Amino acid sequence: MQIKTTRIEHDVAHSTQWHKHESGQLFWFDKGQMIIETEVSQWIITPGTVGWFPANQYHRARSTGTVSGKCIYLEQSSGIHLPRLSGVYGRDIFILALLERLFLSRSVDYINSLLKVLTYELHQLCELPLKLKLPEDRRARNVANELLKNPRCALDQTQLAHQWGISVRNLSRLFHQETGLTFSRWRQQAKILSSLQWIFAGLPVNEVAYLSGYSNVSSYIEIFRERFGKTPGQFKELDSTYH
């Protein structure tokens, strides 16, 4: 399998237009985070994780600040069975070593051998809960985009529905039907995922909670632990553990 590699370095917030690649992509970052959005979902790739996105998938990418990482473009090959669907996985020292070797290697035989091992390892992992499904209905998506843009938004569900020209009942129905979550649960998950940008920026947890729309720090930590099985501080430590 032939591969292409590129470094991702941005000192400020950065975004791309909608596009697709004929190759699959593996992303991993040492600093900062990248949000990959498709037409129906978005994923957050943070330090300590690796993101896989198959070929020919329309998407756009954005970072919220400084990022430093790498990307490998993989041509389709019948001999390598990478996951069929997009996903973000935890990376340990071994997976990171495989990725770095792939990034530097040019021998096709060696690349194929490394990819077979990496593929096996990825198939043993559970996806991390770094995915947020997005509603497809235009009005519901407008509400979702508003909440993603401003996690501290003080408007309640009724006010948001009226602002975007949809009834509260329809907004509730669309979110549940198209994301699998109730509106309030989706909003909660969006806040938690948005908070990761400030966690990895090193802000104190009380400030992270405030910026994420939580007036109570304990509530924020409890909901974070419910989703990730770790406190914000423990989640951030995974980054330094595998460097």
PDB file of C-alpha atoms in Angstrom:
ATOM      1  CA  MET A   1       0.000   0.000   0.000  1.00  0.00           C
ATOM      2  CA  GLN A   2       1.282   3.471  -0.899  1.00  0.00           C
ATOM      3  CA  ILE A   3       0.822   6.180   1.703  1.00  0.00           C
ATOM      4  CA  LYS A   4       1.193   9.939   1.852  1.00  0.00           C
ATOM      5  CA  THR A   5       2.037  11.842   5.002  1.00  0.00           C
ATOM      6  CA  THR A   6       1.640  15.417   6.157  1.00  0.00           C
ATOM      7  CA  ARG A   7       2.250  17.413   9.309  1.00  0.00           C
ATOM      8  CA  ILE A   8      -0.567  19.533  10.713  1.00  0.00           C
ATOM      9  CA  GLU A   9       0.684  22.718  12.341  1.00  0.00           C
ATOM     10  CA  HIS A  10      -1.496  25.753  13.095  1.00  0.00           C
ATOM     11  CA  ASP A  11      -0.735  28.531  15.562  1.00  0.00           C
ATOM     12  CA  VAL A  12      -4.275  29.928  15.507  1.00  0.00           C
ATOM     13  CA  ALA A  13      -7.798  28.609  14.951  1.00  0.00           C
ATOM     14  CA  HIS A  14      -8.084  27.053  11.505  1.00  0.00           C
ATOM     15  CA  SER A  15     -10.850  25.581   9.363  1.00  0.00           C
ATOM     16  CA  THR A  16     -11.265  23.947   5.961  1.00  0.00           C
ATOM     17  CA  GLN A  17     -14.050  23.966   3.401  1.00  0.00           C
ATOM     18  CA  TRP A  18     -16.177  20.890   2.744  1.00  0.00           C
ATOM     19  CA  HIS A  19     -14.150  18.358   0.762  1.00  0.00           C
ATOM     20  CA  LYS A  20     -13.351  14.663   0.400  1.00  0.00           C
ATOM     21  CA  HIS A  21     -10.281  12.520  -0.263  1.00  0.00           C
ATOM     22  CA  GLU A  22      -9.785   9.418  -2.372  1.00  0.00           C
ATOM     23  CA  SER A  23      -7.670   8.073   0.487  1.00  0.00           C
ATOM     24  CA  GLY A  24      -8.517   7.176   4.061  1.00  0.00           C
ATOM     25  CA  GLN A  25      -6.954   9.317   6.801  1.00  0.00           C
ATOM     26  CA  LEU A  26      -5.338   8.592  10.150  1.00  0.00           C
ATOM     27  CA  PHE A  27      -4.933  11.641  12.419  1.00  0.00           C
ATOM     28  CA  TRP A  28      -3.138  12.036  15.734  1.00  0.00           C
ATOM     29  CA  PHE A  29      -2.088  15.120  17.687  1.00  0.00           C
ATOM     30  CA  ASP A  30       0.546  16.018  20.244  1.00  0.00           C
ATOM     31  CA  LYS A  31      -0.992  19.402  20.985  1.00  0.00           C
ATOM     32  CA  GLY A  32      -4.447  20.866  20.570  1.00  0.00           C
ATOM     33  CA  GLN A  33      -7.472  19.192  19.054  1.00  0.00           C
ATOM     34  CA  MET A  34      -9.214  18.904  15.713  1.00  0.00           C
ATOM     35  CA  ILE A  35     -12.942  18.640  15.075  1.00  0.00           C
ATOM     36  CA  ILE A  36     -13.867  16.591  12.003  1.00  0.00           C
ATOM     37  CA  GLU A  37     -17.446  17.133  10.846  1.00  0.00           C
ATOM     38  CA  THR A  38     -19.295  15.032   8.278  1.00  0.00           C
ATOM     39  CA  GLU A  39     -22.811  15.678   7.052  1.00  0.00           C
ATOM     40  CA  VAL A  40     -24.332  13.785   9.989  1.00  0.00           C
ATOM     41  CA  SER A  41     -21.772  13.684  12.816  1.00  0.00           C
ATOM     42  CA  GLN A  42     -18.710  15.302  14.299  1.00  0.00           C
ATOM     43  CA  TRP A  43     -15.721  13.782  16.081  1.00  0.00           C
ATOM     44  CA  ILE A  44     -13.104  15.399  18.295  1.00  0.00           C
ATOM     45  CA  ILE A  45      -9.522  14.156  18.001  1.00  0.00           C
ATOM     46  CA  THR A  46      -7.549  15.074  21.104  1.00  0.00           C
ATOM     47  CA  PRO A  47      -3.995  14.362  22.238  1.00  0.00           C
ATOM     48  CA  GLY A  48      -3.823  10.716  23.297  1.00  0.00           C
ATOM     49  CA  THR A  49      -6.205   9.543  20.559  1.00  0.00           C
ATOM     50  CA  VAL A  50      -6.085   8.524  16.906  1.00  0.00           C
ATOM     51  CA  GLY A  51      -8.862   9.256  14.424  1.00  0.00           C
ATOM     52  CA  TRP A  52      -9.673   7.118  11.380  1.00  0.00           C
ATOM     53  CA  PHE A  53     -11.776   8.441   8.488  1.00  0.00           C
ATOM     54  CA  PRO A  54     -12.406   6.290   5.374  1.00  0.00           C
ATOM     55  CA  ALA A  55     -12.022   7.536   1.806  1.00  0.00           C
ATOM     56  CA  ASN A  56     -14.649   9.515  -0.124  1.00  0.00           C
ATOM     57  CA  GLN A  57     -16.368  10.960   2.922  1.00  0.00           C
ATOM     58  CA  TYR A  58     -17.408  14.602   2.676  1.00  0.00           C
ATOM     59  CA  HIS A  59     -16.120  16.444   5.698  1.00  0.00           C
ATOM     60  CA  ARG A  60     -14.606  19.637   6.987  1.00  0.00           C
ATOM     61  CA  ALA A  61     -12.100  20.174   9.764  1.00  0.00           C
ATOM     62  CA  ARG A  62     -11.477  22.927  12.272  1.00  0.00           C
ATOM     63  CA  SER A  63      -9.226  23.593  15.210  1.00  0.00           C
ATOM     64  CA  THR A  64     -10.021  25.941  18.068  1.00  0.00           C
ATOM     65  CA  GLY A  65      -6.442  27.095  18.568  1.00  0.00           C
ATOM     66  CA  THR A  66      -2.862  25.879  18.311  1.00  0.00           C
ATOM     67  CA  VAL A  67      -2.539  22.323  17.003  1.00  0.00           C
ATOM     68  CA  SER A  68       0.417  20.108  16.200  1.00  0.00           C
ATOM     69  CA  GLY A  69      -0.037  16.649  14.754  1.00  0.00           C
ATOM     70  CA  LYS A  70       0.311  14.282  11.833  1.00  0.00           C
ATOM     71  CA  CYS A  71      -1.865  12.698   9.181  1.00  0.00           C
ATOM     72  CA  ILE A  72      -1.367   9.607   7.019  1.00  0.00           C
ATOM     73  CA  TYR A  73      -3.345   9.178   3.790  1.00  0.00           C
ATOM     74  CA  LEU A  74      -3.964   5.522   2.947  1.00  0.00           C
ATOM     75  CA  GLU A  75      -4.949   4.253  -0.478  1.00  0.00           C
ATOM     76  CA  GLN A  76      -7.602   1.548  -0.512  1.00  0.00           C
ATOM     77  CA  SER A  77      -6.153  -1.963  -0.490  1.00  0.00           C
ATOM     78  CA  SER A  78      -7.836  -5.358  -0.467  1.00  0.00           C
ATOM     79  CA  GLY A  79      -5.142  -6.714   1.834  1.00  0.00           C
ATOM     80  CA  ILE A  80      -5.647  -4.182   4.641  1.00  0.00           C
ATOM     81  CA  HIS A  81      -8.976  -4.185   6.466  1.00  0.00           C
ATOM     82  CA  LEU A  82      -9.158  -0.930   8.391  1.00  0.00           C
ATOM     83  CA  PRO A  83     -12.477  -0.115  10.091  1.00  0.00           C
ATOM     84  CA  ARG A  84     -15.307   0.497   7.623  1.00  0.00           C
ATOM     85  CA  LEU A  85     -16.673   3.468   9.579  1.00  0.00           C
ATOM     86  CA  SER A  86     -15.090   6.600  11.024  1.00  0.00           C
ATOM     87  CA  GLY A  87     -14.008   6.475  14.643  1.00  0.00           C
ATOM     88  CA  VAL A  88     -11.696   7.889  17.296  1.00  0.00           C
ATOM     89  CA  TYR A  89      -9.707   5.477  19.447  1.00  0.00           C
ATOM     90  CA  GLY A  90      -7.404   5.702  22.432  1.00  0.00           C
ATOM     91  CA  ARG A  91      -3.755   5.282  21.553  1.00  0.00           C
ATOM     92  CA  ASP A  92      -1.207   3.613  23.788  1.00  0.00           C
ATOM     93  CA  ILE A  93       2.579   3.663  23.476  1.00  0.00           C
ATOM     94  CA  PHE A  94       2.545   0.725  21.051  1.00  0.00           C
ATOM     95  CA  ILE A  95      -0.053   2.245  18.703  1.00  0.00           C
ATOM     96  CA  LEU A  96       1.778   5.578  18.783  1.00  0.00           C
ATOM     97  CA  ALA A  97       5.019   3.795  17.856  1.00  0.00           C
ATOM     98  CA  LEU A  98       3.273   2.082  14.913  1.00  0.00           C
ATOM     99  CA  LEU A  99       1.891   5.406  13.701  1.00  0.00           C
ATOM    100  CA  GLU A 100       5.244   7.151  13.943  1.00  0.00           C
ATOM    101  CA  ARG A 101       6.983   4.304  12.081  1.00  0.00           C
ATOM    102  CA  LEU A 102       4.337   4.468   9.360  1.00  0.00           C
ATOM    103  CA  PHE A 103       4.819   8.209   9.085  1.00  0.00           C
ATOM    104  CA  LEU A 104       8.558   7.818   8.487  1.00  0.00           C
ATOM    105  CA  SER A 105       8.606   4.603   6.432  1.00  0.00           C
ATOM    106  CA  ARG A 106       8.895   4.343   2.650  1.00  0.00           C
ATOM    107  CA  SER A 107       9.281   0.594   2.134  1.00  0.00           C
ATOM    108  CA  VAL A 108       5.986  -0.806   0.800  1.00  0.00           C
ATOM    109  CA  ASP A 109       6.491  -4.230   2.399  1.00  0.00           C
ATOM    110  CA  TYR A 110       7.293  -2.691   5.777  1.00  0.00           C
ATOM    111  CA  ILE A 111       4.318  -0.328   5.516  1.00  0.00           C
ATOM    112  CA  ASN A 112       1.969  -3.234   4.771  1.00  0.00           C
ATOM    113  CA  SER A 113       3.317  -5.195   7.728  1.00  0.00           C
ATOM    114  CA  LEU A 114       2.892  -2.238  10.078  1.00  0.00           C
ATOM    115  CA  LEU A 115      -0.623  -1.584   8.789  1.00  0.00           C
ATOM    116  CA  LYS A 116      -1.692  -5.171   9.402  1.00  0.00           C
ATOM    117  CA  VAL A 117      -0.581  -4.900  13.016  1.00  0.00           C
ATOM    118  CA  LEU A 118      -2.170  -1.459  13.440  1.00  0.00           C
ATOM    119  CA  THR A 119      -5.423  -2.681  11.899  1.00  0.00           C
ATOM    120  CA  TYR A 120      -5.516  -5.623  14.299  1.00  0.00           C
ATOM    121  CA  GLU A 121      -4.914  -3.316  17.254  1.00  0.00           C
ATOM    122  CA  LEU A 122      -7.639  -0.851  16.178  1.00  0.00           C
ATOM    123  CA  HIS A 123     -10.175  -3.661  15.822  1.00  0.00           C
ATOM    124  CA  GLN A 124      -9.513  -4.649  19.452  1.00  0.00           C
ATOM    125  CA  LEU A 125     -10.336  -1.158  20.723  1.00  0.00           C
ATOM    126  CA  CYS A 126     -13.662   0.358  21.613  1.00  0.00           C
ATOM    127  CA  GLU A 127     -14.383   3.756  20.120  1.00  0.00           C
ATOM    128  CA  LEU A 128     -13.998   6.613  22.551  1.00  0.00           C
ATOM    129  CA  PRO A 129     -17.169   8.647  23.233  1.00  0.00           C
ATOM    130  CA  LEU A 130     -15.864  11.581  21.192  1.00  0.00           C
ATOM    131  CA  LYS A 131     -18.611  11.481  18.570  1.00  0.00           C
ATOM    132  CA  LEU A 132     -21.660  13.705  18.469  1.00  0.00           C
ATOM    133  CA  LYS A 133     -24.408  12.896  15.991  1.00  0.00           C
ATOM    134  CA  LEU A 134     -25.946  15.966  14.328  1.00  0.00           C
ATOM    135  CA  PRO A 135     -29.573  16.458  13.297  1.00  0.00           C
ATOM    136  CA  GLU A 136     -30.128  16.547   9.541  1.00  0.00           C
ATOM    137  CA  ASP A 137     -33.217  18.763   9.511  1.00  0.00           C
ATOM    138  CA  ARG A 138     -32.162  22.318   8.623  1.00  0.00           C
ATOM    139  CA  ARG A 139     -33.974  24.021  11.514  1.00  0.00           C
ATOM    140  CA  ALA A 140     -32.783  21.519  14.104  1.00  0.00           C
ATOM    141  CA  ARG A 141     -29.244  21.775  12.711  1.00  0.00           C
ATOM    142  CA  ASN A 142     -29.385  25.554  13.112  1.00  0.00           C
ATOM    143  CA  VAL A 143     -30.205  25.058  16.786  1.00  0.00           C
ATOM    144  CA  ALA A 144     -27.409  22.494  17.122  1.00  0.00           C
ATOM    145  CA  ASN A 145     -24.897  24.819  15.459  1.00  0.00           C
ATOM    146  CA  GLU A 146     -25.914  27.659  17.779  1.00  0.00           C
ATOM    147  CA  LEU A 147     -25.250  25.481  20.842  1.00  0.00           C
ATOM    148  CA  LEU A 148     -21.947  24.179  19.475  1.00  0.00           C
ATOM    149  CA  LYS A 149     -20.818  27.723  18.703  1.00  0.00           C
ATOM    150  CA  ASN A 150     -21.847  28.990  22.125  1.00  0.00           C
ATOM    151  CA  PRO A 151     -21.947  26.288  24.846  1.00  0.00           C
ATOM    152  CA  ARG A 152     -22.818  28.983  27.418  1.00  0.00           C
ATOM    153  CA  CYS A 153     -25.981  29.921  25.499  1.00  0.00           C
ATOM    154  CA  ALA A 154     -28.573  30.900  28.109  1.00  0.00           C
ATOM    155  CA  LEU A 155     -31.614  30.292  25.890  1.00  0.00           C
ATOM    156  CA  ASP A 156     -33.811  27.357  26.862  1.00  0.00           C
ATOM    157  CA  GLN A 157     -35.337  24.868  24.434  1.00  0.00           C
ATOM    158  CA  THR A 158     -38.499  26.922  23.913  1.00  0.00           C
ATOM    159  CA  GLN A 159     -36.549  30.096  23.168  1.00  0.00           C
ATOM    160  CA  LEU A 160     -34.205  28.291  20.773  1.00  0.00           C
ATOM    161  CA  ALA A 161     -37.125  26.705  18.942  1.00  0.00           C
ATOM    162  CA  HIS A 162     -38.859  30.056  18.484  1.00  0.00           C
ATOM    163  CA  GLN A 163     -35.610  31.720  17.380  1.00  0.00           C
ATOM    164  CA  TRP A 164     -35.193  29.211  14.544  1.00  0.00           C
ATOM    165  CA  GLY A 165     -38.838  28.969  13.503  1.00  0.00           C
ATOM    166  CA  ILE A 166     -39.742  25.519  14.787  1.00  0.00           C
ATOM    167  CA  SER A 167     -42.164  24.282  17.436  1.00  0.00           C
ATOM    168  CA  VAL A 168     -40.786  22.865  20.677  1.00  0.00           C
ATOM    169  CA  ARG A 169     -42.546  19.578  19.985  1.00  0.00           C
ATOM    170  CA  ASN A 170     -41.004  19.236  16.520  1.00  0.00           C
ATOM    171  CA  LEU A 171     -37.564  20.210  17.820  1.00  0.00           C
ATOM    172  CA  SER A 172     -37.768  17.492  20.470  1.00  0.00           C
ATOM    173  CA  ARG A 173     -38.994  14.931  17.943  1.00  0.00           C
ATOM    174  CA  LEU A 174     -36.282  15.743  15.394  1.00  0.00           C
ATOM    175  CA  PHE A 175     -33.422  15.575  17.878  1.00  0.00           C
ATOM    176  CA  HIS A 176     -34.579  12.223  19.227  1.00  0.00           C
ATOM    177  CA  GLN A 177     -35.313  10.840  15.766  1.00  0.00           C
ATOM    178  CA  GLU A 178     -32.103  12.043  14.077  1.00  0.00           C
ATOM    179  CA  THR A 179     -29.518  11.855  16.876  1.00  0.00           C
ATOM    180  CA  GLY A 180     -30.895   9.136  19.136  1.00  0.00           C
ATOM    181  CA  LEU A 181     -30.794  11.522  22.101  1.00  0.00           C
ATOM    182  CA  THR A 182     -33.347  13.768  23.735  1.00  0.00           C
ATOM    183  CA  PHE A 183     -32.732  17.471  23.185  1.00  0.00           C
ATOM    184  CA  SER A 184     -31.543  18.015  26.766  1.00  0.00           C
ATOM    185  CA  ARG A 185     -29.257  14.980  26.645  1.00  0.00           C
ATOM    186  CA  TRP A 186     -27.781  16.063  23.299  1.00  0.00           C
ATOM    187  CA  ARG A 187     -27.163  19.559  24.667  1.00  0.00           C
ATOM    188  CA  GLN A 188     -25.428  18.098  27.695  1.00  0.00           C
ATOM    189  CA  GLN A 189     -23.154  15.946  25.531  1.00  0.00           C
ATOM    190  CA  ALA A 190     -22.361  18.905  23.275  1.00  0.00           C
ATOM    191  CA  LYS A 191     -21.287  20.942  26.308  1.00  0.00           C
ATOM    192  CA  ILE A 192     -19.029  18.175  27.585  1.00  0.00           C
ATOM    193  CA  LEU A 193     -17.346  17.697  24.215  1.00  0.00           C
ATOM    194  CA  SER A 194     -16.927  21.454  23.776  1.00  0.00           C
ATOM    195  CA  SER A 195     -15.214  21.597  27.150  1.00  0.00           C
ATOM    196  CA  LEU A 196     -12.310  19.466  25.905  1.00  0.00           C
ATOM    197  CA  GLN A 197     -10.754  22.426  24.091  1.00  0.00           C
ATOM    198  CA  TRP A 198     -10.323  24.257  27.400  1.00  0.00           C
ATOM    199  CA  ILE A 199      -9.205  21.180  29.313  1.00  0.00           C
ATOM    200  CA  PHE A 200      -6.335  20.628  26.875  1.00  0.00           C
ATOM    201  CA  ALA A 201      -5.548  24.352  26.937  1.00  0.00           C
ATOM    202  CA  GLY A 202      -4.769  23.869  30.633  1.00  0.00           C
ATOM    203  CA  LEU A 203      -7.537  26.044  32.100  1.00  0.00           C
ATOM    204  CA  PRO A 204      -8.650  25.407  35.714  1.00  0.00           C
ATOM    205  CA  VAL A 205     -11.647  23.095  35.948  1.00  0.00           C
ATOM    206  CA  ASN A 206     -13.899  25.797  37.430  1.00  0.00           C
ATOM    207  CA  GLU A 207     -13.204  28.017  34.424  1.00  0.00           C
ATOM    208  CA  VAL A 208     -13.773  25.114  32.034  1.00  0.00           C
ATOM    209  CA  ALA A 209     -17.130  24.436  33.678  1.00  0.00           C
ATOM    210  CA  TYR A 210     -18.126  28.099  33.379  1.00  0.00           C
ATOM    211  CA  LEU A 211     -17.147  28.351  29.695  1.00  0.00           C
ATOM    212  CA  SER A 212     -19.063  25.132  29.003  1.00  0.00           C
ATOM    213  CA  GLY A 213     -22.268  26.511  30.447  1.00  0.00           C
ATOM    214  CA  TYR A 214     -22.193  24.907  33.907  1.00  0.00           C
ATOM    215  CA  SER A 215     -22.750  27.096  36.945  1.00  0.00           C
ATOM    216  CA  ASN A 216     -21.907  24.200  39.257  1.00  0.00           C
ATOM    217  CA  VAL A 217     -18.402  22.703  38.964  1.00  0.00           C
ATOM    218  CA  SER A 218     -19.398  19.485  40.740  1.00  0.00           C
ATOM    219  CA  SER A 219     -22.215  18.899  38.247  1.00  0.00           C
ATOM    220  CA  TYR A 220     -19.801  19.375  35.351  1.00  0.00           C
ATOM    221  CA  ILE A 221     -17.276  16.908  36.794  1.00  0.00           C
ATOM    222  CA  GLU A 222     -20.009  14.356  37.522  1.00  0.00           C
ATOM    223  CA  ILE A 223     -21.401  14.507  33.972  1.00  0.00           C
ATOM    224  CA  PHE A 224     -17.881  14.402  32.511  1.00  0.00           C
ATOM    225  CA  ARG A 225     -17.078  11.286  34.563  1.00  0.00           C
ATOM    226  CA  GLU A 226     -20.352   9.699  33.474  1.00  0.00           C
ATOM    227  CA  ARG A 227     -19.358  10.064  29.815  1.00  0.00           C
ATOM    228  CA  PHE A 228     -15.637   9.277  29.965  1.00  0.00           C
ATOM    229  CA  GLY A 229     -15.249   7.254  33.155  1.00  0.00           C
ATOM    230  CA  LYS A 230     -12.646   9.775  34.320  1.00  0.00           C
ATOM    231  CA  THR A 231     -12.513  13.261  35.776  1.00  0.00           C
ATOM    232  CA  PRO A 232     -11.375  16.088  33.460  1.00  0.00           C
ATOM    233  CA  GLY A 233      -7.945  16.026  35.100  1.00  0.00           C
ATOM    234  CA  GLN A 234      -7.573  12.256  34.682  1.00  0.00           C
ATOM    235  CA  PHE A 235      -8.674  12.490  31.034  1.00  0.00           C
ATOM    236  CA  LYS A 236      -6.045  15.123  30.303  1.00  0.00           C
ATOM    237  CA  GLU A 237      -3.335  12.994  31.973  1.00  0.00           C
ATOM    238  CA  LEU A 238      -3.807  10.339  29.275  1.00  0.00           C
ATOM    239  CA  ASP A 239      -2.114  12.766  26.889  1.00  0.00           C
ATOM    240  CA  SER A 240       1.150  12.944  28.827  1.00  0.00           C
ATOM    241  CA  THR A 241       1.078   9.227  29.687  1.00  0.00           C
ATOM    242  CA  TYR A 242       1.570   8.175  26.059  1.00  0.00           C
ATOM    243  CA  HIS A 243       4.117  10.725  24.877  1.00  0.00           C
TER     244      HIS A 243
END
